[in-house]
Amino acid sequence: MLWILTYPLLAGTPVVFDGGSGAEVVSAVAARTGLPPSQLSAVSLDTLLQATPEVLGDAVMRRCARSSSSNEVVRTDLTRAEIAWAQADALNTMDHLDLAVARLGCLTEVVEPRVASRVFLLRGALLAQRGDTDAARNEFRTARFLDPAVAWRDDLPGEGRVVFEAPAPPEILASVRVLPSDNASGPWIDGVELDDELRVPEGLHLAQYSSVAGIQSAWLSVGGDTLLVLPGNFHRPVVQRMAVPEDQGAVEALLAAALPEMRAAYVAHGGGLWLITRDGHDTTTTEIDPLPPPEPEPEGRGRKKKKKEKGKTRRG
């Protein structure tokens, strides 16, 4: 399935709301903050919930860029690769393996880890035969992520066996978490269901998650602690969580995933207003108090005193 990600084209600072008129919400926020309405853009919660999954932290997601696939199709690609290898056709073997990797990233069902592991085992063997030891080592690592019990095959090139069986340094583990965490099924990393948190070695992993369209897949290059955000799996009420400081992190993550270019955004709900700002990985949430009413104008003066806006700030 081809993912085409579109973000709202915003003329000003986003104002996230759930229900009611966007124009009325912008007008109310403008009156409360003193900003002109032209510097604000209404963004409905529905728009955020339609955003594609995103990773926050030290990871890169490579989404499917072709038609959806199945385990049966991957098995067929692997079989063709093994036939080509038996015929000493290394070039055609790698072509079929490349296709299998692309289709693994487009699966619409939970991966068969052993089949996927064999794909990477054979890829690593061919790369080792070419003399590309570093690339071969990475392929073997992914093969083991998918199937820790994967064993060497005697019909593969001996150059690959040396790399495969060489002592490896201790793996650096990273934390992978998901929001929301109350999913009916999944997500899965390398075929293992992720509950609240999963610790995985840094490297290439297959991430899969449930959506309204079924199971979707993507390759995840993990370099450190990662948060997988699934906007479509959030359930109302969502923005209501802003009223509880301990729950604001979920809304902050949703906005960061759905509006990745956002540096600041307002969230309006139930008479409350919050400003969320981002600076790199740092997020700050400030509750905006209403502007104080204008002071009575003293007799004989045409100027009013101006008070500073007050607010409560939460840093995340």
mmCIF file of C-alpha atoms in Angstrom:
data_model
loop_
_atom_site.group_PDB
_atom_site.id
_atom_site.type_symbol
_atom_site.label_atom_id
_atom_site.label_comp_id
_atom_site.label_asym_id
_atom_site.label_seq_id
_atom_site.Cartn_x
_atom_site.Cartn_y
_atom_site.Cartn_z
ATOM 1 C CA MET A 1 0.000 0.000 0.000
ATOM 2 C CA LEU A 2 1.395 3.416 -0.922
ATOM 3 C CA TRP A 3 1.387 5.815 1.991
ATOM 4 C CA ILE A 4 1.047 9.444 0.975
ATOM 5 C CA LEU A 5 1.354 11.633 4.034
ATOM 6 C CA THR A 6 -0.270 15.039 3.908
ATOM 7 C CA TYR A 7 -0.037 17.558 6.706
ATOM 8 C CA PRO A 8 -2.405 20.503 7.115
ATOM 9 C CA LEU A 9 -1.069 23.601 5.384
ATOM 10 C CA LEU A 10 -1.301 26.071 8.234
ATOM 11 C CA ALA A 11 -1.314 29.838 7.880
ATOM 12 C CA GLY A 12 -0.504 30.366 11.556
ATOM 13 C CA THR A 13 -0.147 28.700 14.926
ATOM 14 C CA PRO A 14 -2.414 25.619 15.086
ATOM 15 C CA VAL A 15 -5.381 25.701 17.445
ATOM 16 C CA VAL A 16 -6.490 22.123 18.128
ATOM 17 C CA PHE A 17 -10.135 21.645 19.061
ATOM 18 C CA ASP A 18 -12.713 18.871 19.207
ATOM 19 C CA GLY A 19 -16.243 19.834 18.240
ATOM 20 C CA GLY A 20 -17.824 23.148 17.409
ATOM 21 C CA SER A 21 -16.803 25.758 14.888
ATOM 22 C CA GLY A 22 -13.150 26.271 14.081
ATOM 23 C CA ALA A 23 -13.768 29.942 13.382
ATOM 24 C CA GLU A 24 -15.406 30.410 16.776
ATOM 25 C CA VAL A 25 -12.544 28.618 18.527
ATOM 26 C CA VAL A 26 -9.974 30.809 16.766
ATOM 27 C CA SER A 27 -11.942 33.911 17.713
ATOM 28 C CA ALA A 28 -12.066 32.828 21.368
ATOM 29 C CA VAL A 29 -8.338 32.033 21.449
ATOM 30 C CA ALA A 30 -7.525 35.366 19.820
ATOM 31 C CA ALA A 31 -9.567 37.184 22.456
ATOM 32 C CA ARG A 32 -7.879 35.224 25.219
ATOM 33 C CA THR A 33 -4.288 35.586 24.035
ATOM 34 C CA GLY A 34 -4.385 38.959 22.358
ATOM 35 C CA LEU A 35 -3.132 37.458 19.091
ATOM 36 C CA PRO A 36 -4.798 38.478 15.822
ATOM 37 C CA PRO A 37 -6.953 35.693 14.311
ATOM 38 C CA SER A 38 -4.816 35.810 11.154
ATOM 39 C CA GLN A 39 -1.959 34.287 13.162
ATOM 40 C CA LEU A 40 -4.042 31.265 14.212
ATOM 41 C CA SER A 41 -5.272 28.222 12.266
ATOM 42 C CA ALA A 42 -8.025 25.892 13.475
ATOM 43 C CA VAL A 43 -7.128 22.176 13.346
ATOM 44 C CA SER A 44 -9.827 19.679 14.272
ATOM 45 C CA LEU A 45 -9.005 16.583 16.304
ATOM 46 C CA ASP A 46 -10.287 14.488 13.387
ATOM 47 C CA THR A 47 -7.464 15.874 11.236
ATOM 48 C CA LEU A 48 -4.890 14.714 13.775
ATOM 49 C CA LEU A 49 -6.440 11.257 14.115
ATOM 50 C CA GLN A 50 -6.182 10.738 10.349
ATOM 51 C CA ALA A 51 -2.403 11.237 10.350
ATOM 52 C CA THR A 52 -0.175 8.261 9.589
ATOM 53 C CA PRO A 53 1.878 6.598 12.347
ATOM 54 C CA GLU A 54 5.126 8.312 13.270
ATOM 55 C CA VAL A 55 8.124 7.625 15.467
ATOM 56 C CA LEU A 56 9.471 10.081 18.017
ATOM 57 C CA GLY A 57 12.944 9.728 19.429
ATOM 58 C CA ASP A 58 15.962 8.071 17.874
ATOM 59 C CA ALA A 59 14.480 6.061 15.011
ATOM 60 C CA VAL A 60 13.566 6.364 11.340
ATOM 61 C CA MET A 61 10.480 4.750 9.811
ATOM 62 C CA ARG A 62 10.537 3.550 6.192
ATOM 63 C CA ARG A 63 6.910 3.188 5.158
ATOM 64 C CA CYS A 64 5.530 0.945 2.450
ATOM 65 C CA ALA A 65 6.005 2.482 -1.004
ATOM 66 C CA ARG A 66 4.347 -0.225 -3.114
ATOM 67 C CA SER A 67 1.216 -2.372 -3.152
ATOM 68 C CA SER A 68 0.290 -4.401 -0.073
ATOM 69 C CA SER A 69 1.761 -7.860 0.341
ATOM 70 C CA SER A 70 1.284 -11.157 2.165
ATOM 71 C CA ASN A 71 3.414 -13.855 3.756
ATOM 72 C CA GLU A 72 2.616 -16.144 0.843
ATOM 73 C CA VAL A 73 4.115 -13.655 -1.621
ATOM 74 C CA VAL A 74 7.240 -13.312 0.545
ATOM 75 C CA ARG A 75 7.604 -17.101 0.672
ATOM 76 C CA THR A 76 7.380 -17.187 -3.119
ATOM 77 C CA ASP A 77 10.115 -14.560 -3.469
ATOM 78 C CA LEU A 78 12.335 -16.516 -1.071
ATOM 79 C CA THR A 79 11.751 -19.763 -2.976
ATOM 80 C CA ARG A 80 12.695 -18.075 -6.255
ATOM 81 C CA ALA A 81 15.817 -16.662 -4.633
ATOM 82 C CA GLU A 82 16.860 -20.082 -3.354
ATOM 83 C CA ILE A 83 16.279 -21.644 -6.782
ATOM 84 C CA ALA A 84 18.405 -18.928 -8.385
ATOM 85 C CA TRP A 85 21.112 -19.531 -5.765
ATOM 86 C CA ALA A 86 21.069 -23.275 -6.477
ATOM 87 C CA GLN A 87 21.649 -22.375 -10.137
ATOM 88 C CA ALA A 88 24.664 -20.220 -9.155
ATOM 89 C CA ASP A 89 22.862 -17.075 -10.318
ATOM 90 C CA ALA A 90 23.897 -14.676 -7.555
ATOM 91 C CA LEU A 91 22.570 -11.571 -9.315
ATOM 92 C CA ASN A 92 19.064 -12.976 -9.765
ATOM 93 C CA THR A 93 19.168 -14.322 -6.211
ATOM 94 C CA MET A 94 19.757 -10.858 -4.772
ATOM 95 C CA ASP A 95 17.036 -9.358 -6.977
ATOM 96 C CA HIS A 96 14.466 -11.752 -5.515
ATOM 97 C CA LEU A 97 15.727 -11.106 -1.981
ATOM 98 C CA ASP A 98 15.507 -7.330 -2.458
ATOM 99 C CA LEU A 99 11.918 -7.785 -3.588
ATOM 100 C CA ALA A 100 11.183 -9.933 -0.537
ATOM 101 C CA VAL A 101 12.530 -7.234 1.807
ATOM 102 C CA ALA A 102 10.373 -4.583 0.138
ATOM 103 C CA ARG A 103 7.314 -6.811 0.440
ATOM 104 C CA LEU A 104 8.011 -7.553 4.094
ATOM 105 C CA GLY A 105 7.664 -3.810 4.662
ATOM 106 C CA CYS A 106 4.214 -3.912 3.036
ATOM 107 C CA LEU A 107 2.715 -6.929 4.819
ATOM 108 C CA THR A 108 -0.945 -6.756 5.793
ATOM 109 C CA GLU A 109 -0.629 -9.679 8.211
ATOM 110 C CA VAL A 110 1.729 -10.484 11.062
ATOM 111 C CA VAL A 111 5.100 -11.565 9.693
ATOM 112 C CA GLU A 112 6.326 -15.154 9.690
ATOM 113 C CA PRO A 113 9.617 -14.496 11.516
ATOM 114 C CA ARG A 114 11.473 -17.614 10.359
ATOM 115 C CA VAL A 115 10.741 -16.934 6.701
ATOM 116 C CA ALA A 116 11.818 -13.310 7.030
ATOM 117 C CA SER A 117 14.953 -14.398 8.895
ATOM 118 C CA ARG A 118 15.950 -16.720 6.034
ATOM 119 C CA VAL A 119 15.680 -13.785 3.624
ATOM 120 C CA PHE A 120 18.252 -11.819 5.613
ATOM 121 C CA LEU A 121 20.453 -14.862 6.219
ATOM 122 C CA LEU A 122 20.800 -15.435 2.473
ATOM 123 C CA ARG A 123 21.322 -11.727 1.803
ATOM 124 C CA GLY A 124 24.116 -11.649 4.368
ATOM 125 C CA ALA A 125 25.764 -14.701 2.836
ATOM 126 C CA LEU A 126 25.809 -13.126 -0.632
ATOM 127 C CA LEU A 127 27.163 -9.829 0.691
ATOM 128 C CA ALA A 128 29.925 -11.653 2.559
ATOM 129 C CA GLN A 129 30.831 -13.500 -0.627
ATOM 130 C CA ARG A 130 31.187 -10.110 -2.347
ATOM 131 C CA GLY A 131 33.537 -8.979 0.407
ATOM 132 C CA ASP A 132 31.110 -6.512 2.015
ATOM 133 C CA THR A 133 31.624 -7.740 5.574
ATOM 134 C CA ASP A 134 29.977 -4.831 7.397
ATOM 135 C CA ALA A 135 26.787 -5.046 5.332
ATOM 136 C CA ALA A 136 26.721 -8.824 5.771
ATOM 137 C CA ARG A 137 27.042 -8.458 9.537
ATOM 138 C CA ASN A 138 24.026 -6.103 9.613
ATOM 139 C CA GLU A 139 21.944 -8.553 7.558
ATOM 140 C CA PHE A 140 22.830 -11.369 9.955
ATOM 141 C CA ARG A 141 21.868 -9.183 12.935
ATOM 142 C CA THR A 142 18.419 -8.564 11.416
ATOM 143 C CA ALA A 143 18.085 -12.286 10.702
ATOM 144 C CA ARG A 144 18.690 -12.962 14.403
ATOM 145 C CA PHE A 145 16.276 -10.216 15.485
ATOM 146 C CA LEU A 146 13.556 -12.036 13.556
ATOM 147 C CA ASP A 147 14.584 -15.542 14.624
ATOM 148 C CA PRO A 148 17.078 -15.787 17.504
ATOM 149 C CA ALA A 149 17.441 -19.523 16.782
ATOM 150 C CA VAL A 150 18.455 -19.077 13.137
ATOM 151 C CA ALA A 151 21.328 -21.422 12.210
ATOM 152 C CA TRP A 152 23.882 -21.413 9.426
ATOM 153 C CA ARG A 153 23.167 -23.476 6.309
ATOM 154 C CA ASP A 154 25.924 -25.559 4.744
ATOM 155 C CA ASP A 155 24.814 -24.694 1.206
ATOM 156 C CA LEU A 156 25.696 -21.018 1.751
ATOM 157 C CA PRO A 157 29.088 -19.466 0.926
ATOM 158 C CA GLY A 158 31.845 -20.179 3.424
ATOM 159 C CA GLU A 159 32.770 -16.483 3.549
ATOM 160 C CA GLY A 160 29.406 -15.813 5.111
ATOM 161 C CA ARG A 161 29.851 -18.467 7.773
ATOM 162 C CA VAL A 162 32.982 -16.765 9.082
ATOM 163 C CA VAL A 163 31.063 -13.499 9.534
ATOM 164 C CA PHE A 164 27.938 -15.209 10.881
ATOM 165 C CA GLU A 165 29.806 -17.151 13.577
ATOM 166 C CA ALA A 166 32.277 -14.423 14.534
ATOM 167 C CA PRO A 167 31.942 -13.216 18.157
ATOM 168 C CA ALA A 168 29.828 -10.082 18.310
ATOM 169 C CA PRO A 169 30.097 -7.233 20.816
ATOM 170 C CA PRO A 170 27.265 -6.906 23.363
ATOM 171 C CA GLU A 171 24.145 -5.429 21.805
ATOM 172 C CA ILE A 172 23.032 -1.949 22.843
ATOM 173 C CA LEU A 173 19.359 -2.200 23.775
ATOM 174 C CA ALA A 174 16.839 0.556 23.117
ATOM 175 C CA SER A 175 13.346 1.023 24.505
ATOM 176 C CA VAL A 176 10.428 0.950 22.062
ATOM 177 C CA ARG A 177 7.097 2.146 23.469
ATOM 178 C CA VAL A 178 3.744 2.809 21.814
ATOM 179 C CA LEU A 179 0.955 5.381 22.204
ATOM 180 C CA PRO A 180 -1.836 4.767 22.760
ATOM 181 C CA SER A 181 -0.925 1.711 24.803
ATOM 182 C CA ASP A 182 -4.426 0.213 25.003
ATOM 183 C CA ASN A 183 -4.540 -1.274 21.489
ATOM 184 C CA ALA A 184 -6.820 -4.256 20.854
ATOM 185 C CA SER A 185 -3.956 -6.100 19.135
ATOM 186 C CA GLY A 186 -0.354 -5.283 18.365
ATOM 187 C CA PRO A 187 1.749 -3.501 17.564
ATOM 188 C CA TRP A 188 4.451 -6.030 16.771
ATOM 189 C CA ILE A 189 8.218 -5.666 16.469
ATOM 190 C CA ASP A 190 9.821 -8.498 14.472
ATOM 191 C CA GLY A 191 6.660 -10.539 15.037
ATOM 192 C CA VAL A 192 6.704 -10.063 18.837
ATOM 193 C CA GLU A 193 3.692 -8.232 20.259
ATOM 194 C CA LEU A 194 4.598 -5.048 22.090
ATOM 195 C CA ASP A 195 2.662 -4.614 25.320
ATOM 196 C CA ASP A 196 3.824 -1.504 27.145
ATOM 197 C CA GLU A 197 7.510 -1.524 26.271
ATOM 198 C CA LEU A 198 9.907 -3.730 24.341
ATOM 199 C CA ARG A 199 13.684 -3.540 24.557
ATOM 200 C CA VAL A 200 15.360 -4.309 21.240
ATOM 201 C CA PRO A 201 18.928 -4.091 19.903
ATOM 202 C CA GLU A 202 19.719 -1.025 17.852
ATOM 203 C CA GLY A 203 19.362 -1.765 14.142
ATOM 204 C CA LEU A 204 16.728 -2.640 11.533
ATOM 205 C CA HIS A 205 13.417 -4.037 12.785
ATOM 206 C CA LEU A 206 10.036 -4.768 11.229
ATOM 207 C CA ALA A 207 7.270 -2.734 12.889
ATOM 208 C CA GLN A 208 3.617 -3.688 12.378
ATOM 209 C CA TYR A 209 0.470 -2.117 13.781
ATOM 210 C CA SER A 210 -3.305 -2.391 13.496
ATOM 211 C CA SER A 211 -5.331 0.336 11.813
ATOM 212 C CA VAL A 212 -8.844 0.815 10.458
ATOM 213 C CA ALA A 213 -7.495 -0.553 7.161
ATOM 214 C CA GLY A 214 -6.016 -3.653 8.830
ATOM 215 C CA ILE A 215 -2.423 -4.476 9.700
ATOM 216 C CA GLN A 216 0.200 -2.135 8.258
ATOM 217 C CA SER A 217 3.968 -2.651 8.184
ATOM 218 C CA ALA A 218 7.093 -0.502 8.008
ATOM 219 C CA TRP A 219 10.814 -0.928 8.493
ATOM 220 C CA LEU A 220 12.108 0.761 11.616
ATOM 221 C CA SER A 221 15.762 1.741 11.947
ATOM 222 C CA VAL A 222 16.272 2.058 15.705
ATOM 223 C CA GLY A 223 19.207 4.083 16.999
ATOM 224 C CA GLY A 224 17.976 4.660 20.555
ATOM 225 C CA ASP A 225 14.849 4.964 22.681
ATOM 226 C CA THR A 226 11.785 5.325 20.468
ATOM 227 C CA LEU A 227 8.093 6.122 20.823
ATOM 228 C CA LEU A 228 5.748 4.771 18.148
ATOM 229 C CA VAL A 229 2.671 7.013 17.909
ATOM 230 C CA LEU A 230 -0.470 5.638 16.242
ATOM 231 C CA PRO A 231 -2.801 8.649 15.772
ATOM 232 C CA GLY A 232 -5.671 6.592 14.366
ATOM 233 C CA ASN A 233 -5.782 4.423 17.494
ATOM 234 C CA PHE A 234 -6.502 7.285 19.908
ATOM 235 C CA HIS A 235 -10.074 7.371 21.193
ATOM 236 C CA ARG A 236 -12.137 10.292 22.409
ATOM 237 C CA PRO A 237 -11.860 12.003 24.757
ATOM 238 C CA VAL A 238 -8.272 12.883 23.886
ATOM 239 C CA VAL A 239 -7.830 16.625 24.299
ATOM 240 C CA GLN A 240 -9.649 16.352 27.637
ATOM 241 C CA ARG A 241 -6.403 14.896 29.005
ATOM 242 C CA MET A 242 -4.890 18.376 28.925
ATOM 243 C CA ALA A 243 -6.793 19.143 32.131
ATOM 244 C CA VAL A 244 -4.639 16.573 33.984
ATOM 245 C CA PRO A 245 -0.921 17.456 33.898
ATOM 246 C CA GLU A 246 0.094 13.796 34.270
ATOM 247 C CA ASP A 247 -1.871 12.906 31.105
ATOM 248 C CA GLN A 248 -0.701 15.764 28.899
ATOM 249 C CA GLY A 249 2.164 13.725 27.442
ATOM 250 C CA ALA A 250 -0.218 11.693 25.273
ATOM 251 C CA VAL A 251 -1.625 14.830 23.632
ATOM 252 C CA GLU A 252 1.859 16.279 23.213
ATOM 253 C CA ALA A 253 2.960 13.096 21.418
ATOM 254 C CA LEU A 254 -0.138 13.097 19.201
ATOM 255 C CA LEU A 255 0.546 16.664 18.076
ATOM 256 C CA ALA A 256 4.243 15.950 17.516
ATOM 257 C CA ALA A 257 3.370 12.957 15.322
ATOM 258 C CA ALA A 258 0.513 14.538 13.371
ATOM 259 C CA LEU A 259 2.109 17.996 13.027
ATOM 260 C CA PRO A 260 5.843 17.224 12.795
ATOM 261 C CA GLU A 261 6.758 20.742 11.650
ATOM 262 C CA MET A 262 4.949 22.266 14.611
ATOM 263 C CA ARG A 263 6.960 24.477 16.940
ATOM 264 C CA ALA A 264 3.957 25.805 18.864
ATOM 265 C CA ALA A 265 0.261 24.952 19.057
ATOM 266 C CA TYR A 266 -2.737 25.789 21.207
ATOM 267 C CA VAL A 267 -5.156 23.160 22.502
ATOM 268 C CA ALA A 268 -8.627 24.408 23.428
ATOM 269 C CA HIS A 269 -11.119 22.285 25.334
ATOM 270 C CA GLY A 270 -13.887 22.819 27.867
ATOM 271 C CA GLY A 271 -13.013 26.438 28.482
ATOM 272 C CA GLY A 272 -9.347 25.593 29.048
ATOM 273 C CA LEU A 273 -6.481 26.691 26.813
ATOM 274 C CA TRP A 274 -2.938 25.322 26.698
ATOM 275 C CA LEU A 275 0.103 26.317 24.674
ATOM 276 C CA ILE A 276 2.437 23.478 23.649
ATOM 277 C CA THR A 277 5.887 24.451 22.389
ATOM 278 C CA ARG A 278 8.655 22.212 21.047
ATOM 279 C CA ASP A 279 12.393 22.740 20.909
ATOM 280 C CA GLY A 280 14.016 19.653 19.450
ATOM 281 C CA HIS A 281 12.960 16.751 21.685
ATOM 282 C CA ASP A 282 11.941 19.072 24.533
ATOM 283 C CA THR A 283 8.259 19.944 24.991
ATOM 284 C CA THR A 284 6.793 22.619 27.242
ATOM 285 C CA THR A 285 3.084 22.947 28.023
ATOM 286 C CA THR A 286 1.693 26.157 29.510
ATOM 287 C CA GLU A 287 -1.866 26.649 30.716
ATOM 288 C CA ILE A 288 -3.072 30.041 29.528
ATOM 289 C CA ASP A 289 -5.115 32.080 31.972
ATOM 290 C CA PRO A 290 -7.780 34.426 30.596
ATOM 291 C CA LEU A 291 -6.694 37.984 29.968
ATOM 292 C CA PRO A 292 -7.659 40.204 32.913
ATOM 293 C CA PRO A 293 -10.537 42.595 32.240
ATOM 294 C CA PRO A 294 -9.441 46.116 31.327
ATOM 295 C CA GLU A 295 -9.055 48.410 34.306
ATOM 296 C CA PRO A 296 -11.379 51.378 34.573
ATOM 297 C CA GLU A 297 -9.860 54.403 32.922
ATOM 298 C CA PRO A 298 -8.842 56.982 35.534
ATOM 299 C CA GLU A 299 -10.366 60.380 35.096
ATOM 300 C CA GLY A 300 -8.288 62.676 33.003
ATOM 301 C CA ARG A 301 -6.182 59.912 31.470
ATOM 302 C CA GLY A 302 -6.460 58.205 28.122
ATOM 303 C CA ARG A 303 -4.113 55.316 28.777
ATOM 304 C CA LYS A 304 -4.707 51.927 30.376
ATOM 305 C CA LYS A 305 -2.281 49.900 32.418
ATOM 306 C CA LYS A 306 -1.171 46.667 30.839
ATOM 307 C CA LYS A 307 -0.801 43.468 32.847
ATOM 308 C CA LYS A 308 1.415 40.544 31.970
ATOM 309 C CA GLU A 309 -0.212 37.293 30.934
ATOM 310 C CA LYS A 310 0.071 34.624 33.608
ATOM 311 C CA GLY A 311 0.239 30.918 33.108
ATOM 312 C CA LYS A 312 1.145 27.563 34.575
ATOM 313 C CA THR A 313 3.945 25.766 32.813
ATOM 314 C CA ARG A 314 4.697 22.069 32.470
ATOM 315 C CA ARG A 315 7.910 20.918 30.895
ATOM 316 C CA GLY A 316 8.160 17.492 29.325
#
